[in-house]
Amino acid sequence: MIGSRSTPVISVQNLVVKIPTSEGFSTIVDGVDFEIQGGRVFGIAGESGSGKTISMRALLGLLPDGCVVTGKAIFDGRNLLELGPSALQRIRGRALALVQQDPTTTFHPMLSIEQQMTDHLRYHLGLSRPDARSRALQLLREMRIPDPAGALAAYPHQFSGGMLQRIAIASAISCEPKVLIADEPTTGLDVTVQAGVLKLLDDLRRERDLTIVLITHDLGVMAAMADTIAVLYAGRVAETGTTEQVLTKTRHPYTKALLDALPKSESSQRKLTPIPGTAATAGDPPPGCAFHPRCRFARGSCSVNKPALLKAEEGHFHACTVDPFYSAV
Amino acid sequence: MTLELSNVTLTYARRGRAPLSPVVGASLRLEPGQIVGLVGESGCGKSSLGRLAVGLVAPTSGTVVLNGRNLSVVGPRARPLVDLKLQMVFQNAAGSLNPLRRVGSQIADGMRRTQPKSTHRKKAIAILERLGMPGSIVDSYPGQLSGGQRQRVAIARALAPDPEILVLDEPLASLDASAQAQVANLLQDLAVRDGLGMLLISHDLSVVKHVADRVLVMYLGLVVEDSAARELWEKPLHPYTEALIRSAPSTETNRVLPPPLPGEVGDPAHPPPGCRFHPRCPYVFDRCTTESPKLTFVSGGRQVSCWLRSSREITPAAVPAPLVED
């Protein structure tokens, strides 16, 4: 339950990220707040262009040169956004770990799995080569990778996508991080393989009290995994709350439209419901509310004022001044 | 125009290694106005089956018949003009667009053999509008369009020669939820309004069951189930189809993890003995490990390749409830 731990593991306040373009700066993340509770799964939902990946990269200090970042990201009593490169280097891979989409790009194709897994065990934990090797072996066993010794000697191309993603996860948690950021970890994997990887992530969360930040556009995966969700649109938070609140007591028209666009299992009509227009990209949003040109509830004021986050109920916030789904009951 | 694949097998001989058959004994029929979905996961052979269907590769055995004639596997210039009525949209279609050529010119590629040059531009505009895009896009470059628009331009190229049958390989894969809904509706519209027959290849059963009239499920080179789309979704017959349906997480439940399917697909060059799915099947019994089941007709025009489900005439099992964790 939200609120059972009062101090969040990561507290992001008014995060703003601007990237340099030929015409000056473009605001990709436009004032985003979140509180990530320990031992839980925090979901960041959004489509491409929503700013979800850039906001996490800002926390890890992995932005391209020339970006301007303001705001706070408090982790372990320090503001990540103000740390220098060597301090971040010690945190990345150790306290804060990352798993990305497409494990074939996570690994170097010409180095063995052993080389790639022991590499940062030796860097972060100072382990000797044999110690790092046995640690890696043990981790592969825990991830239920068949023939772990053979896997260490093998190369990335010899594994299927699902297996390689498990190895990537093993590698990411090898230094016992507090937080694992998983950016589209199962996108592109077959659905039965995805189920296995999601279960693995959830088992790790429970066994190690790991905090997971799950970034994905797939609301089905969000519903299965996340405890709390923030829905991003054009670099801003459209709605945030527990998974139950956001998916079943939806208040923002964008969240509702996203849910409506999905095929449902029970459905008499064969037509699906797309969202009209094209997605606004962070960096060049329409004036006022970024979603208003595509919103069937838009009123005059929607194109003028950028909406602030309003409270729907305890822990549940949304950024829609029209609030068309509110029911007084 | 009908396209019929009968008992088609594709085998590649490999030097020094076991031969590989991505497709074994598959049959399917495409008719105007009908959408047939072909689903399965990586390595099942669905893309190979798609390429067999359009004559890009010749079957090792079995026949591919277009309107009563064997489909010839020849290069593009030797292909008989009537075969232009059969078109394919490839995987990552948006990536197939040349970034240095305007959209109109690329759409016109499909008209150069059969239609006079003076009609090309007008026709390209008409096709773009039919696909729900402004005709002005005809002068744009692919880089100026969104992902969903690029995908529709790829479909426009396939529509240029006025095909009667379309094979689409993962047309929705790289699109966001809204663009998927848009393109899915469009494909249905092409079937219903323009009478196009379609083979829609996809790994995403939840979208396919919405759009298709009929669905074939493939596993390790074999068609394991063939049913009307709605029946397949509501009462799947093959245990693999059940697993596919159960594995998809849904926004309709909260914090419920889909149960994983044990094991891995395995090597198509060395499939398991007996039923290819048996090592992962929750209902496996003796016969499954030694004898390969064949695709058999069960009730209501449905076919399934399973010793458990084809030995009973009616009452396929309903989808079991997902496991609840935590």
XYZ file of C-alpha atoms in Angstrom:
655
model
C 0.000 0.000 0.000
C 1.245 3.461 -0.809
C 2.126 5.354 2.303
C 3.421 2.363 4.223
C 6.968 3.685 3.729
C 7.114 7.421 4.159
C 10.519 8.220 2.697
C 10.698 7.536 -1.008
C 13.854 5.924 -2.369
C 14.007 8.482 -5.147
C 12.212 11.802 -4.995
C 12.087 13.707 -8.269
C 11.006 17.349 -8.022
C 10.315 19.651 -10.924
C 12.686 17.884 -13.301
C 13.284 19.911 -16.444
C 15.520 18.719 -19.295
C 16.362 20.904 -22.265
C 18.318 19.646 -25.229
C 20.252 21.869 -27.602
C 18.904 22.136 -31.142
C 19.874 24.260 -34.112
C 17.184 26.721 -33.036
C 18.043 27.031 -29.361
C 16.893 24.742 -26.559
C 13.983 22.342 -26.728
C 12.275 21.376 -23.463
C 11.935 17.614 -23.554
C 10.964 17.087 -19.927
C 8.818 19.927 -18.688
C 8.561 19.936 -14.899
C 7.973 16.377 -13.820
C 7.586 15.154 -10.201
C 7.600 11.635 -8.897
C 8.116 9.736 -5.666
C 9.487 6.245 -6.028
C 8.747 4.045 -3.032
C 11.163 1.321 -1.908
C 10.520 -2.331 -2.739
C 7.752 -1.440 -5.180
C 7.407 -1.113 -8.931
C 7.021 2.444 -10.178
C 5.772 2.602 -13.747
C 6.396 5.408 -16.201
C 3.982 5.035 -19.075
C 4.064 6.934 -22.321
C 4.486 6.628 -26.025
C 7.529 7.618 -28.031
C 8.149 11.335 -27.675
C 6.687 11.451 -24.162
C 10.032 12.082 -22.480
C 9.923 8.922 -20.366
C 13.364 7.645 -21.330
C 15.049 11.048 -21.159
C 13.805 11.628 -17.603
C 15.439 8.423 -16.421
C 18.614 9.160 -18.293
C 18.769 12.513 -16.564
C 18.826 10.702 -13.222
C 21.657 8.485 -14.369
C 23.650 11.318 -15.902
C 23.431 9.718 -19.336
C 22.238 12.694 -21.353
C 23.933 13.972 -24.507
C 26.405 16.847 -24.150
C 24.989 20.298 -23.876
C 21.726 19.331 -22.178
C 20.498 21.585 -19.399
C 18.941 19.843 -16.425
C 17.264 21.547 -13.468
C 15.260 20.326 -10.509
C 16.015 17.678 -7.920
C 16.365 13.931 -7.916
C 17.096 12.967 -4.311
C 18.585 9.520 -3.866
C 20.368 8.454 -0.714
C 20.284 11.986 0.641
C 21.951 13.526 -2.423
C 20.669 15.318 -5.514
C 21.726 13.111 -8.438
C 21.413 16.051 -10.793
C 24.183 17.917 -9.012
C 26.708 15.110 -8.802
C 29.902 15.136 -10.834
C 30.844 12.433 -13.317
C 33.027 10.354 -10.970
C 30.377 10.293 -8.233
C 27.785 9.200 -10.802
C 30.167 6.588 -12.140
C 30.278 4.987 -8.694
C 26.479 4.984 -8.413
C 25.639 3.736 -11.920
C 25.719 -0.020 -12.112
C 26.067 -0.242 -8.357
C 23.258 1.504 -6.474
C 21.246 2.368 -9.579
C 21.174 -0.229 -12.334
C 19.722 -0.178 -15.830
C 18.253 -2.807 -18.146
C 17.184 -1.723 -21.611
C 15.163 -2.933 -24.532
C 16.919 -5.143 -27.049
C 19.526 -7.116 -25.156
C 21.503 -7.570 -28.354
C 22.623 -3.945 -28.074
C 23.311 -4.223 -24.327
C 26.159 -6.617 -24.907
C 29.338 -6.304 -26.917
C 29.102 -8.923 -29.659
C 32.766 -9.849 -29.500
C 33.246 -10.403 -25.782
C 32.161 -13.494 -23.886
C 29.384 -13.318 -21.318
C 31.947 -13.974 -18.607
C 34.036 -10.998 -19.612
C 31.013 -8.741 -19.678
C 29.540 -9.871 -16.387
C 32.761 -9.915 -14.382
C 33.883 -6.559 -15.725
C 31.772 -4.405 -13.458
C 31.813 -6.832 -10.519
C 35.532 -6.219 -10.445
C 35.168 -2.460 -10.950
C 32.463 -1.793 -8.363
C 33.116 -4.484 -5.772
C 36.852 -4.947 -6.283
C 36.454 -8.710 -6.622
C 39.286 -10.863 -7.932
C 38.765 -12.587 -11.250
C 37.936 -16.043 -9.810
C 35.587 -14.509 -7.219
C 33.822 -12.458 -9.847
C 33.460 -15.551 -11.981
C 31.834 -17.632 -9.253
C 29.533 -14.738 -8.391
C 28.477 -14.484 -12.037
C 27.926 -18.255 -12.174
C 25.717 -18.134 -9.114
C 23.659 -15.292 -10.541
C 23.060 -17.159 -13.798
C 21.874 -20.115 -11.785
C 19.445 -17.896 -9.897
C 18.080 -16.532 -13.175
C 17.472 -20.158 -14.153
C 19.769 -19.984 -17.168
C 20.422 -23.589 -18.248
C 24.104 -24.668 -18.196
C 25.475 -21.549 -16.479
C 29.135 -22.511 -17.001
C 28.519 -22.962 -20.712
C 26.656 -19.660 -20.802
C 29.613 -17.791 -19.306
C 31.904 -19.102 -22.010
C 29.436 -18.290 -24.787
C 28.904 -15.145 -26.823
C 25.759 -12.995 -27.020
C 24.698 -14.156 -30.495
C 24.360 -17.714 -29.239
C 21.351 -16.866 -27.068
C 17.702 -16.197 -27.834
C 16.328 -12.734 -27.045
C 14.587 -13.863 -23.866
C 17.634 -15.680 -22.526
C 19.897 -12.743 -23.286
C 17.558 -10.391 -21.463
C 17.732 -12.652 -18.402
C 21.519 -12.457 -18.584
C 21.280 -8.684 -18.888
C 19.127 -8.607 -15.761
C 21.600 -10.884 -13.933
C 24.360 -8.508 -14.878
C 22.375 -5.464 -13.803
C 21.641 -6.809 -10.328
C 25.069 -8.341 -9.781
C 26.278 -5.438 -7.638
C 23.095 -5.529 -5.562
C 21.563 -2.230 -6.597
C 18.869 -0.515 -4.614
C 16.987 0.513 -7.721
C 16.687 -1.220 -11.091
C 15.531 0.937 -13.963
C 14.007 -1.242 -16.683
C 13.407 0.658 -19.917
C 11.062 -1.339 -22.167
C 12.605 -4.595 -20.879
C 10.192 -6.886 -22.677
C 9.301 -4.899 -25.794
C 10.168 -6.962 -28.830
C 10.127 -10.258 -26.936
C 7.516 -12.906 -27.705
C 4.573 -12.789 -25.339
C 5.318 -16.151 -23.671
C 8.959 -15.134 -23.211
C 7.816 -11.772 -21.830
C 5.770 -13.526 -19.156
C 8.929 -15.304 -17.972
C 10.984 -12.110 -17.816
C 8.257 -10.216 -15.942
C 7.989 -13.009 -13.400
C 11.757 -12.927 -12.971
C 11.695 -9.180 -12.300
C 8.890 -9.540 -9.792
C 10.630 -12.436 -8.005
C 13.788 -10.346 -7.740
C 11.800 -7.466 -6.326
C 10.334 -9.599 -3.573
C 13.438 -11.599 -2.732
C 15.842 -8.676 -2.657
C 13.545 -5.806 -1.671
C 14.519 -4.264 -4.984
C 12.862 -1.083 -6.180
C 11.978 -1.229 -9.859
C 11.287 1.689 -12.178
C 9.496 0.230 -15.183
C 9.321 2.336 -18.324
C 7.000 1.079 -21.032
C 4.326 2.068 -23.524
C 2.555 -1.244 -22.949
C -0.314 -0.649 -20.514
C -0.955 -4.372 -20.176
C 2.569 -4.880 -18.831
C 2.038 -1.856 -16.558
C -1.179 -3.320 -15.196
C 0.529 -6.616 -14.416
C 3.682 -5.217 -12.830
C 3.329 -1.696 -11.499
C 2.165 -0.569 -8.059
C 2.152 3.119 -8.976
C 2.061 4.705 -12.417
C 2.909 8.092 -13.902
C 1.549 8.654 -17.411
C 3.652 11.080 -19.436
C 2.577 13.051 -22.470
C 4.803 15.564 -24.271
C 7.226 15.745 -21.370
C 4.607 16.369 -18.693
C 2.759 14.192 -16.199
C -0.820 13.705 -17.365
C -1.895 11.423 -14.552
C -0.312 9.619 -11.619
C -1.516 7.354 -8.841
C -1.745 3.695 -7.924
C -2.252 1.313 -10.835
C -5.789 0.709 -9.711
C -6.573 4.415 -9.569
C -5.027 5.260 -12.932
C -6.448 2.290 -14.838
C -9.877 1.909 -13.263
C -10.669 5.403 -11.974
C -9.047 7.183 -14.892
C -9.405 10.962 -14.916
C -7.194 12.292 -17.689
C -8.578 12.100 -21.250
C -5.185 11.000 -22.627
C -4.980 8.024 -20.260
C -8.556 7.133 -21.127
C -7.878 7.404 -24.854
C -4.807 5.162 -24.510
C -6.840 2.540 -22.680
C -9.650 2.769 -25.229
C -7.264 2.229 -28.142
C -6.349 -1.227 -26.860
C -8.156 -4.310 -28.132
C -10.361 -5.736 -25.401
C -11.005 -9.412 -24.857
C -14.766 -8.973 -24.666
C -15.942 -6.908 -27.518
C -18.810 -7.150 -29.913
C -17.469 -4.568 -32.327
C -14.460 -5.237 -34.453
C -13.434 -1.635 -34.934
C -10.724 -0.347 -32.615
C -10.676 3.219 -31.304
C -7.536 5.144 -32.277
C -6.687 8.550 -30.825
C -7.270 11.194 -33.498
C -4.326 13.240 -34.752
C -0.676 12.536 -34.130
C 1.165 12.478 -30.819
C 2.661 15.763 -29.660
C 6.364 15.447 -29.128
C 8.019 16.804 -26.056
C 9.985 19.838 -27.123
C 7.343 21.226 -29.421
C 3.972 20.899 -27.704
C 0.846 22.854 -28.595
C 0.120 25.861 -26.312
C -1.783 25.258 -23.100
C -2.543 21.597 -22.491
C -0.374 19.502 -24.807
C -3.191 17.033 -25.464
C -5.945 19.530 -26.310
C -5.838 19.276 -30.166
C -6.671 15.571 -29.924
C -9.096 15.759 -27.015
C -12.833 15.541 -27.471
C -13.447 17.368 -24.195
C -11.259 20.388 -24.995
C -12.600 23.848 -24.239
C -11.283 27.312 -25.051
C -9.167 27.599 -21.924
C -7.357 24.360 -22.722
C -5.333 26.013 -25.464
C -4.219 28.843 -23.225
C -3.112 27.622 -19.809
C -0.730 24.786 -19.111
C -2.677 22.744 -16.536
C -1.208 22.046 -13.098
C -1.619 18.712 -11.340
C -4.967 18.496 -9.562
C -5.821 16.071 -6.801
C -8.483 13.458 -7.564
C -8.127 11.611 -4.267
C -5.325 10.604 -1.910
C -2.291 9.732 -4.016
C -4.118 10.238 -7.334
C -3.385 13.333 -9.439
C -4.162 14.429 -12.976
C -3.577 17.453 -15.185
C -6.966 18.134 -16.725
C -8.888 21.285 -15.827
C -12.006 19.999 -17.595
C -11.958 16.703 -15.601
C -14.746 15.102 -17.694
C -14.722 11.734 -15.932
C -15.279 13.058 -12.458
C -18.332 11.606 -10.776
C -19.497 13.035 -7.483
C -20.433 9.624 -6.081
C -9.095 -14.504 -57.147
C -8.100 -17.180 -54.638
C -4.753 -18.225 -53.286
C -4.438 -21.759 -52.033
C -1.454 -23.346 -50.290
C -1.732 -27.136 -50.009
C 0.476 -29.166 -47.715
C 3.429 -26.889 -48.293
C 6.857 -27.739 -46.882
C 9.996 -25.668 -47.179
C 13.310 -27.346 -46.430
C 16.793 -25.903 -46.596
C 19.670 -28.359 -46.956
C 22.708 -27.231 -45.035
C 26.246 -28.425 -45.595
C 27.529 -30.486 -42.713
C 24.416 -29.862 -40.597
C 20.907 -31.237 -40.293
C 18.434 -29.850 -42.869
C 16.116 -27.146 -41.617
C 12.387 -26.974 -42.391
C 10.897 -23.651 -41.330
C 7.496 -24.778 -42.633
C 6.112 -28.309 -42.658
C 2.850 -29.424 -44.284
C 0.996 -26.106 -44.057
C -2.270 -25.411 -45.848
C -4.276 -22.232 -46.092
C -6.720 -20.527 -48.399
C -7.206 -16.830 -49.080
C -10.377 -15.470 -50.616
C -11.563 -11.991 -51.514
C -12.981 -9.972 -48.623
C -11.564 -12.342 -46.024
C -8.783 -11.647 -43.552
C -6.823 -14.663 -42.378
C -4.537 -14.105 -39.415
C -1.346 -16.124 -38.998
C 0.059 -15.966 -35.486
C 2.969 -17.531 -33.686
C 6.158 -16.549 -31.971
C 9.749 -16.279 -33.185
C 10.908 -19.302 -35.093
C 7.437 -20.662 -35.839
C 7.807 -20.191 -39.595
C 5.107 -17.614 -40.207
C 7.322 -15.224 -42.166
C 8.571 -18.123 -44.299
C 4.981 -19.153 -44.931
C 4.223 -15.582 -45.993
C 7.060 -15.642 -48.493
C 5.917 -18.988 -49.854
C 2.446 -17.516 -50.283
C 3.670 -14.753 -52.580
C 6.105 -16.882 -54.518
C 9.310 -15.338 -53.242
C 10.559 -18.812 -52.481
C 9.496 -22.136 -53.982
C 8.114 -24.868 -51.734
C 10.147 -28.064 -51.470
C 6.879 -29.979 -51.646
C 3.201 -29.086 -51.855
C 1.595 -26.485 -54.101
C 0.882 -22.782 -54.143
C -1.978 -22.096 -56.530
C -3.181 -18.650 -57.570
C -6.503 -18.737 -59.381
C -6.015 -22.285 -60.526
C -2.429 -21.811 -61.743
C 0.741 -22.796 -59.948
C 2.375 -19.618 -58.718
C 5.668 -19.195 -60.496
C 8.765 -18.356 -58.548
C 10.615 -16.048 -60.884
C 12.314 -12.663 -60.788
C 10.237 -9.481 -60.860
C 10.467 -8.781 -64.605
C 9.624 -12.320 -65.616
C 6.587 -12.434 -63.343
C 3.332 -12.673 -65.320
C 1.342 -9.437 -65.099
C -1.671 -11.167 -63.591
C 0.476 -12.020 -60.539
C 0.678 -8.312 -59.752
C -2.719 -8.809 -58.176
C -0.915 -10.558 -55.333
C 1.165 -8.165 -53.227
C 3.165 -8.226 -50.041
C 3.941 -5.685 -47.331
C 7.159 -6.681 -45.569
C 8.217 -6.579 -41.962
C 9.533 -3.174 -40.936
C 7.853 -1.775 -43.990
C 8.513 1.797 -42.956
C 12.207 0.980 -43.073
C 11.805 -0.152 -46.658
C 11.074 3.367 -47.862
C 13.889 5.188 -49.587
C 14.568 8.344 -47.538
C 15.778 10.228 -50.606
C 12.707 9.749 -52.793
C 9.365 11.435 -52.463
C 6.403 9.379 -51.321
C 4.465 9.785 -54.590
C 7.304 8.436 -56.676
C 7.700 5.397 -54.442
C 3.990 4.621 -54.602
C 4.118 4.933 -58.387
C 6.686 2.117 -58.525
C 3.761 -0.273 -58.424
C 2.111 1.342 -61.419
C 4.990 1.577 -63.863
C 4.353 -1.717 -65.607
C 0.637 -1.457 -66.021
C -0.586 2.120 -65.949
C 0.221 5.166 -68.121
C 2.589 7.669 -66.541
C 0.107 10.527 -66.743
C -2.178 8.792 -64.233
C 0.429 8.019 -61.600
C 0.305 11.158 -59.486
C -3.466 11.339 -59.362
C -3.718 7.695 -58.450
C -1.057 7.995 -55.714
C -3.025 10.860 -54.159
C -6.216 8.803 -54.307
C -4.552 5.884 -52.547
C -3.108 8.111 -49.811
C -6.535 9.585 -49.171
C -8.075 6.120 -49.121
C -5.632 5.320 -46.338
C -6.751 8.348 -44.327
C -3.836 10.653 -45.119
C -3.819 14.055 -46.820
C -3.034 13.843 -50.549
C -0.381 16.538 -50.103
C 1.884 13.873 -48.601
C 2.561 12.747 -52.149
C 5.374 15.301 -52.301
C 6.796 14.583 -48.845
C 9.856 12.595 -47.966
C 9.481 9.610 -45.615
C 11.527 11.377 -42.926
C 8.845 14.035 -42.627
C 6.188 11.507 -41.641
C 5.309 9.780 -38.369
C 5.817 6.026 -37.888
C 2.149 5.311 -38.471
C 2.131 7.365 -41.646
C 5.233 5.626 -42.989
C 3.609 2.282 -42.386
C 0.564 3.391 -44.331
C 2.764 4.629 -47.190
C 4.310 1.145 -47.323
C 0.803 -0.273 -47.616
C 0.021 2.332 -50.307
C 2.923 1.018 -52.372
C 1.425 -2.462 -52.227
C -2.005 -1.101 -53.217
C -0.689 0.719 -56.303
C -1.108 -2.207 -58.747
C -4.722 -2.753 -57.565
C -4.086 -6.083 -55.875
C -6.815 -8.505 -54.971
C -4.804 -10.337 -52.331
C -2.382 -8.817 -49.847
C 0.093 -10.577 -47.563
C 1.249 -8.392 -44.668
C 4.130 -9.440 -42.416
C 3.931 -7.747 -39.004
C 2.336 -4.537 -40.275
C 1.601 -3.295 -36.744
C 4.777 -4.240 -34.905
C 6.554 -0.908 -34.707
C 3.446 1.215 -34.138
C 2.079 2.725 -30.935
C -1.343 1.655 -29.660
C -3.237 4.393 -31.438
C -1.536 3.904 -34.804
C -2.108 0.157 -34.454
C -5.813 0.754 -33.959
C -5.884 3.031 -37.000
C -4.066 0.650 -39.324
C -6.059 -2.355 -38.054
C -9.333 -0.560 -38.828
C -7.985 0.381 -42.229
C -7.139 -3.214 -43.123
C -10.638 -4.307 -42.177
C -12.034 -1.555 -44.305
C -9.977 -2.652 -47.309
C -11.375 -6.151 -46.943
C -14.978 -5.141 -46.417
C -15.259 -2.172 -48.780
C -12.757 -3.064 -51.492
C -13.023 -6.834 -51.263
C -9.314 -7.435 -50.696
C -8.302 -10.846 -49.365
C -5.537 -10.679 -46.778
C -3.039 -12.791 -44.928
C -2.109 -10.903 -41.788
C 1.021 -12.267 -40.133
C 1.569 -11.129 -36.562
C 2.823 -12.228 -33.175
C 0.095 -10.153 -31.478
C -2.969 -12.316 -31.099
C -5.002 -9.692 -29.257
C -5.056 -7.356 -32.254
C -5.307 -10.118 -34.863
C -8.369 -11.673 -33.287
C -10.104 -8.339 -33.643
C -9.287 -7.824 -37.277
C -9.208 -11.318 -38.775
C -12.092 -13.561 -39.773
C -10.041 -16.704 -39.381
C -6.816 -17.401 -37.446
C -4.084 -19.986 -37.949
C -1.636 -20.618 -35.116
C 1.859 -21.889 -35.902
C 4.417 -23.567 -33.669
C 7.878 -24.748 -34.768
C 6.965 -24.948 -38.439
C 3.526 -26.515 -38.086
C 0.017 -25.130 -38.188
C -1.416 -26.349 -34.870
C -4.831 -24.709 -34.933
C -7.142 -23.242 -37.569
C -10.397 -21.631 -36.410
C -12.723 -18.694 -36.834
C -11.152 -15.788 -34.933
C -13.799 -15.364 -32.298
C -14.021 -19.052 -31.428
C -10.254 -19.317 -31.227
C -10.129 -16.512 -28.712
C -13.084 -17.617 -26.613
C -12.398 -21.357 -26.573
C -8.887 -22.136 -27.806
C -8.325 -25.774 -28.675
C -4.580 -26.185 -28.855
C -2.639 -25.915 -25.555
C -0.177 -23.555 -27.264
C -3.015 -21.247 -28.299
C -4.211 -21.291 -24.685
C -0.698 -20.356 -23.559
C -0.521 -17.490 -26.062
C -3.824 -16.092 -24.848
C -2.991 -16.491 -21.164
C 0.489 -14.990 -21.512
C -0.702 -11.617 -22.697
C -0.980 -9.208 -19.755
C -4.176 -7.204 -19.741
C -5.288 -3.830 -18.428
C -8.449 -5.544 -17.291
C -6.739 -7.100 -14.268
C -4.457 -5.435 -11.759
C -1.165 -6.781 -10.458
C -1.807 -10.188 -11.953
C 1.254 -11.634 -13.643
C 0.550 -13.888 -16.610
C 1.841 -17.443 -15.977
C 5.055 -18.122 -17.924
C 5.259 -21.041 -20.332
C 8.072 -23.362 -19.227
C 10.923 -24.271 -21.537
C 12.048 -22.694 -24.775
C 10.927 -23.095 -28.372
C 13.897 -25.245 -29.284
C 15.804 -25.748 -32.495
C 13.675 -26.150 -35.641
C 16.434 -28.329 -37.097
C 16.040 -30.787 -34.222
C 12.384 -30.692 -33.177
C 11.222 -32.887 -30.261
C 9.876 -36.367 -31.180
C 6.133 -36.819 -31.355
C 4.185 -33.597 -30.880
C 6.583 -30.667 -31.212
C 4.906 -28.842 -28.338
C 4.940 -31.783 -25.895
C 7.955 -30.735 -23.743
C 6.100 -27.574 -22.719
C 2.541 -28.829 -22.649
C 0.699 -28.974 -19.306
C -1.556 -31.788 -20.559
C 1.121 -34.060 -22.052
C 0.543 -37.835 -21.975
C 2.269 -40.918 -23.476
C 1.109 -40.694 -27.052
C 2.300 -37.084 -27.341
C 5.949 -38.041 -26.842
C 6.079 -40.603 -29.629
C 3.505 -39.803 -32.307
C 3.039 -36.521 -34.157
C -0.600 -35.486 -34.247
C -2.081 -34.290 -37.544
C -4.343 -31.338 -38.149
C -7.832 -32.797 -37.731
C -11.312 -31.380 -38.150
C -13.163 -30.990 -34.877
C -16.569 -29.340 -34.464
C -17.723 -26.381 -36.521
C -15.022 -26.240 -39.176
C -12.230 -25.946 -36.627
C -8.977 -27.831 -36.982
C -6.452 -28.709 -34.317
C -3.310 -30.799 -34.171
C -3.422 -32.304 -30.666
C -4.017 -35.829 -29.354
C -6.012 -34.536 -26.413
C -8.252 -32.137 -28.242
C -8.855 -33.923 -31.517
C -9.958 -37.151 -29.926
C -12.969 -35.443 -28.443
C -15.566 -34.238 -30.895
C -17.023 -31.190 -29.144
C -16.390 -29.339 -25.798
C -12.889 -27.869 -26.067
C -11.610 -26.729 -22.649
C -12.349 -23.137 -21.636
C -9.371 -20.878 -20.900
C -8.272 -21.520 -17.292
C -8.052 -18.557 -14.876
C -4.629 -16.890 -14.548
C -2.541 -17.458 -11.416
C -2.893 -14.746 -8.781
C 0.391 -13.693 -7.170
C 1.126 -11.841 -3.906
